Short mmCIF file of C-alpha atoms in Angstrom, two decimals:
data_model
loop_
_atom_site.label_atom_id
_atom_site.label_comp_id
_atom_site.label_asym_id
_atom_site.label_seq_id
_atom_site.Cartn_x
_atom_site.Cartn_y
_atom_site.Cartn_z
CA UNK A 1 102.60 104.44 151.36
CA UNK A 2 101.64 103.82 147.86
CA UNK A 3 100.70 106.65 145.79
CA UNK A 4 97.06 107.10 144.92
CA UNK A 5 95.82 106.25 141.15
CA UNK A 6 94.50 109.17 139.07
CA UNK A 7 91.33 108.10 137.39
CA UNK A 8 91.31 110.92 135.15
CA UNK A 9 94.95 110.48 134.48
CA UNK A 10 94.49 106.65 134.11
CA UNK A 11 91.82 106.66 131.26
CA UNK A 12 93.97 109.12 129.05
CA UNK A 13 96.84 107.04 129.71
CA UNK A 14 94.99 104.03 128.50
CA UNK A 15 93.26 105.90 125.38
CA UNK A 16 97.00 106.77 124.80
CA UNK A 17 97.97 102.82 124.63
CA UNK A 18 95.26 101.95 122.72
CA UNK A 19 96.26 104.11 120.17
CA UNK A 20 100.13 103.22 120.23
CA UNK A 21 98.92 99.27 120.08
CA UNK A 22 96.70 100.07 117.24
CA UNK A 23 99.95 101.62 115.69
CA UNK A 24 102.59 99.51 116.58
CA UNK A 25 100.84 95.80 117.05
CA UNK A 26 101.18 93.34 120.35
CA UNK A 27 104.11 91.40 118.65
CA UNK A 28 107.39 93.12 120.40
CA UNK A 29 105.29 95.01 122.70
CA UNK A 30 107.28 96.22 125.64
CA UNK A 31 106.58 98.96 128.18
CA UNK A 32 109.77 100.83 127.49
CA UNK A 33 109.65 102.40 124.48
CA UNK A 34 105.97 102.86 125.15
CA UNK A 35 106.52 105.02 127.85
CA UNK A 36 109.12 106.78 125.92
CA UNK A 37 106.45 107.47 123.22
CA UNK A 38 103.55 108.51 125.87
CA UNK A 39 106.36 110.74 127.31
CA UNK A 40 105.58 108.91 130.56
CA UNK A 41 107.74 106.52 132.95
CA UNK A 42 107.26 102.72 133.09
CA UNK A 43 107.21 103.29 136.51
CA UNK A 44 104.08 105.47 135.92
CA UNK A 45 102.38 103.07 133.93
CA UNK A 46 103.25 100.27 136.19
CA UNK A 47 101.56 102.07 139.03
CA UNK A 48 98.34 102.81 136.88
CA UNK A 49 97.88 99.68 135.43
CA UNK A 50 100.53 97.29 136.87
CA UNK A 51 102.33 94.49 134.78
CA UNK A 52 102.97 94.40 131.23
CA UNK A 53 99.70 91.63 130.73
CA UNK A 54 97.34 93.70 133.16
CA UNK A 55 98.18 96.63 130.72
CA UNK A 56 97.48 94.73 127.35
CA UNK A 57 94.55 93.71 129.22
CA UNK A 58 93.15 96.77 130.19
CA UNK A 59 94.11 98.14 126.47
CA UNK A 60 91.90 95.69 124.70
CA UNK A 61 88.91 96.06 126.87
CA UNK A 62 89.22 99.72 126.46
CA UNK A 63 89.46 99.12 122.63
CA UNK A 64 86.68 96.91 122.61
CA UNK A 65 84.74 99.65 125.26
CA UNK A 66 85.29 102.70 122.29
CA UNK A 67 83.80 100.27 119.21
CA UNK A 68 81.07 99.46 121.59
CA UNK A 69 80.45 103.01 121.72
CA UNK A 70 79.99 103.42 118.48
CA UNK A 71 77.90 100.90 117.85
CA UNK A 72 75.73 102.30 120.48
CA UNK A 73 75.31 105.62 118.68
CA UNK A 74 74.09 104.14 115.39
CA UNK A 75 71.88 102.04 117.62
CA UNK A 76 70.28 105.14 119.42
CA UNK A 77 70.00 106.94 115.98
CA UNK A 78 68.33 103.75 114.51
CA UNK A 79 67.05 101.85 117.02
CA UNK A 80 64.98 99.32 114.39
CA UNK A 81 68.28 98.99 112.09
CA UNK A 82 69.01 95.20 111.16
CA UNK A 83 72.24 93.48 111.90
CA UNK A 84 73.16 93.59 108.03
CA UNK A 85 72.77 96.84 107.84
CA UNK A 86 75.04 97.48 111.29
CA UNK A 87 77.44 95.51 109.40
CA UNK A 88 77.49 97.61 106.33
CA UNK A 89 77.99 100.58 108.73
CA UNK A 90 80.60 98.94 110.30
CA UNK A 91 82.78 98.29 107.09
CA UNK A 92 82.31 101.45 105.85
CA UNK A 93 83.72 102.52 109.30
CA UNK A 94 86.68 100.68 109.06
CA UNK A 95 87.51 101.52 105.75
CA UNK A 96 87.25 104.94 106.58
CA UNK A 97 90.39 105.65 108.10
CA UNK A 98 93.75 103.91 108.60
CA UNK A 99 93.00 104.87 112.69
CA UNK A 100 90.04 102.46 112.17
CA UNK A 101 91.17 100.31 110.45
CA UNK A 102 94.26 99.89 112.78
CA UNK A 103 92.17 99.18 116.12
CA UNK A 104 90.26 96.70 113.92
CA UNK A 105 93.77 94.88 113.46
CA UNK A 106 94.34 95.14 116.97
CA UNK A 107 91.53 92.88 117.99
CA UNK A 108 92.25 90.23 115.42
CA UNK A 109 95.87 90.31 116.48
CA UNK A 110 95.15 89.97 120.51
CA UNK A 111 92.90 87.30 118.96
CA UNK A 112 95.23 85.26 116.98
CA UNK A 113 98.56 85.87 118.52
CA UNK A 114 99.52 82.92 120.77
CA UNK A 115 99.25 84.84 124.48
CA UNK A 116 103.09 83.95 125.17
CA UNK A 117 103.43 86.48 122.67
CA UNK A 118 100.84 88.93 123.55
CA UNK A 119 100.71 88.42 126.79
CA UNK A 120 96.92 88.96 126.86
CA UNK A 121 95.14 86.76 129.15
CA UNK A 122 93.24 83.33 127.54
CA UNK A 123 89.72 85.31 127.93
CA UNK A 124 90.67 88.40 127.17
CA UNK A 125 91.74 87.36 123.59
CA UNK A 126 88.48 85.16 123.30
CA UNK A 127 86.00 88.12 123.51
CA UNK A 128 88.06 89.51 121.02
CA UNK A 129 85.91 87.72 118.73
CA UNK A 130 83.58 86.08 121.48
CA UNK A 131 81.36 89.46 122.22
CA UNK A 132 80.86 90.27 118.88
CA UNK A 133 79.40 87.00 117.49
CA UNK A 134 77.05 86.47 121.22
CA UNK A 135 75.91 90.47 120.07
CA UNK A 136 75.24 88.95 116.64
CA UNK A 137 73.30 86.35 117.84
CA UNK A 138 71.44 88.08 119.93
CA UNK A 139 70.29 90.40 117.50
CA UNK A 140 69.64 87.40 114.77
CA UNK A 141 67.20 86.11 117.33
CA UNK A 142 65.47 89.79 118.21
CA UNK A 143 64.85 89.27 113.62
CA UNK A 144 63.39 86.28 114.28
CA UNK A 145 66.20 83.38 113.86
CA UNK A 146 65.42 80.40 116.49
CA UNK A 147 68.39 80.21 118.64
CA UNK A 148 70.38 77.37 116.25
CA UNK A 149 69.72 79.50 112.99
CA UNK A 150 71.00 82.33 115.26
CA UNK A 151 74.13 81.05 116.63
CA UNK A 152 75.10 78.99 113.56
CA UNK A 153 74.42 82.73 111.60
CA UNK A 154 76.22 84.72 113.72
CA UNK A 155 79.23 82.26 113.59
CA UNK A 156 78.79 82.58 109.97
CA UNK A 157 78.82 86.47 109.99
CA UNK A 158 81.19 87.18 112.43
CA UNK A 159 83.85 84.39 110.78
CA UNK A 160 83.20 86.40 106.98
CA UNK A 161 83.77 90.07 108.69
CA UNK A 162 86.94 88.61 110.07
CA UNK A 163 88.17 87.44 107.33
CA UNK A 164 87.06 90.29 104.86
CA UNK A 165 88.94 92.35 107.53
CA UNK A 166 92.19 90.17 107.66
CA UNK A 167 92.37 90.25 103.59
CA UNK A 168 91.79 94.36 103.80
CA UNK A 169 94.98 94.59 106.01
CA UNK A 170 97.19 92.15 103.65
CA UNK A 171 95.39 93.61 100.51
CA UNK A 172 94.02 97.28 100.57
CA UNK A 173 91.60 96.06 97.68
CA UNK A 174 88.78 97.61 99.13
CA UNK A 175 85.99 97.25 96.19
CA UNK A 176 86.57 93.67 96.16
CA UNK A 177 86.02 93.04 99.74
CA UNK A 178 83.19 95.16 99.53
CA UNK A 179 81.34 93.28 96.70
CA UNK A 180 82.19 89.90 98.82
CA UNK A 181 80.51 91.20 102.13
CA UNK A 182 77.39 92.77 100.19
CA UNK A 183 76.95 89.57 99.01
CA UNK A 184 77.42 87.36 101.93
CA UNK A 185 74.62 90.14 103.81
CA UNK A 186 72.33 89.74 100.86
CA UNK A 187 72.72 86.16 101.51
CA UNK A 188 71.84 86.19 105.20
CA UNK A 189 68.89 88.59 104.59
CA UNK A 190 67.36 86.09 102.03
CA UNK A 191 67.92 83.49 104.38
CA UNK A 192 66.52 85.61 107.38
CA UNK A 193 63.11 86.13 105.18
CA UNK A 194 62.62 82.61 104.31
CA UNK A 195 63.57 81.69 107.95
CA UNK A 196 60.30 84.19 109.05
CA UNK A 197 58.17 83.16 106.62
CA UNK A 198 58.20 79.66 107.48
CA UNK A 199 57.76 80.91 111.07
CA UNK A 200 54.48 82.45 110.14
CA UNK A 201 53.33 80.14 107.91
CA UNK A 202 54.17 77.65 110.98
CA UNK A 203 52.49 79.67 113.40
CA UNK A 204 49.19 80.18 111.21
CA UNK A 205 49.00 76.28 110.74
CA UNK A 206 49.03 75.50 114.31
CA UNK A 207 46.09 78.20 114.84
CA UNK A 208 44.05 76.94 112.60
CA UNK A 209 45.12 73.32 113.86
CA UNK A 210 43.14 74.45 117.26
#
């Protein structure tokens, strides 16, 4: 008879992976020394969690589960706050720690890594990236973006985060890539006032058209 899971058990198992992925990267991943660092058994975290790929899996969405969570407290404490502004909160986030900044790195890695190396599934390394531009989107539209301005913006955003991101890692030089995404959200929120403006000035004609 196979022995029953312990959810409790389970989630600060997988809190415990996330943090030794964020540490040690997906590249020569392997459950064995893993388990010797969680002081568990492989055969432990094979039961919880099963193979090696259901366990990178389950990591990532977990990873991606604890950002969302803190997005979700700066939206409760500001529920009006613009996407530039969640941005700026983000980077200062991520530059506030190395423990950040490392599960930050884990995402782009599950991303970019081919998944013969990772071992994450095709869609698991897509929302990677994938969840955060549709939430981008979807926000640029709630400002007032038509859905083409929207999606083409949040493709915009999302790709200039990552990247600022990916030259932090290689580069430390913080002030730089600060100064480069200030600009690029200065940029966008320009664009995003024009964009309504045109809107209103649209809507007002076709009024007064009636």
């Amino acid at each position: 008879m196979a022995r029953p899971s312990d959810p409790a058990l389970k989630e600060r198992l997988l809190d415990q992976v996330v943090a030794y992925l964020a540490s040690n990267g997906l590249g020569l991943f392997s459950l064995r020394p893993l388990a010797c660092a969680l002081e568990t058994s492989t055969n432990r975290l094979v039961h919880h969690f099963g193979t090696k790929e259901e366990l990178i899996d389950a990591a990532l969405a977990r990873a991606l589960e604890i950002q969302e969570s803190i997005q979700d407290k700066w939206l409760a404490a500001d529920p009006g706050i613009s996407q530039t502004n969640l941005m700026r909160l983000w980077w200062g986030w991520m530059c506030e720690s190395p423990t950040n900044l490392a599960i930050v790195r884990l995402g782009l890695e599950a991303a970019a890594l081919d998944a013969t190396t990772t071992g994450a599934s095709s869609a698991t390394r897509e929302q990677q990236i994938g969840l955060w531009r549709t939430k981008i989107e979807n926000r640029l539209r709630a400002e007032g973006l038509d859905t083409t301005s929207a999606r083409m913006e949040a493709s915009i955003l999302k790709g200039t985060f990552t990247g600022l991101s990916i030259d932090l890692l290689a580069s430390g030089d913080r002030d730089r890539l600060s100064a480069a995404l200030e600009e690029s959200l200065l940029r966008l929120e320009a664009f995003i006032r024009a964009h309504t403006v045109r809107s209103s000035s649209s809507a007002a004609a076709n009024v007064s058209a009636r």
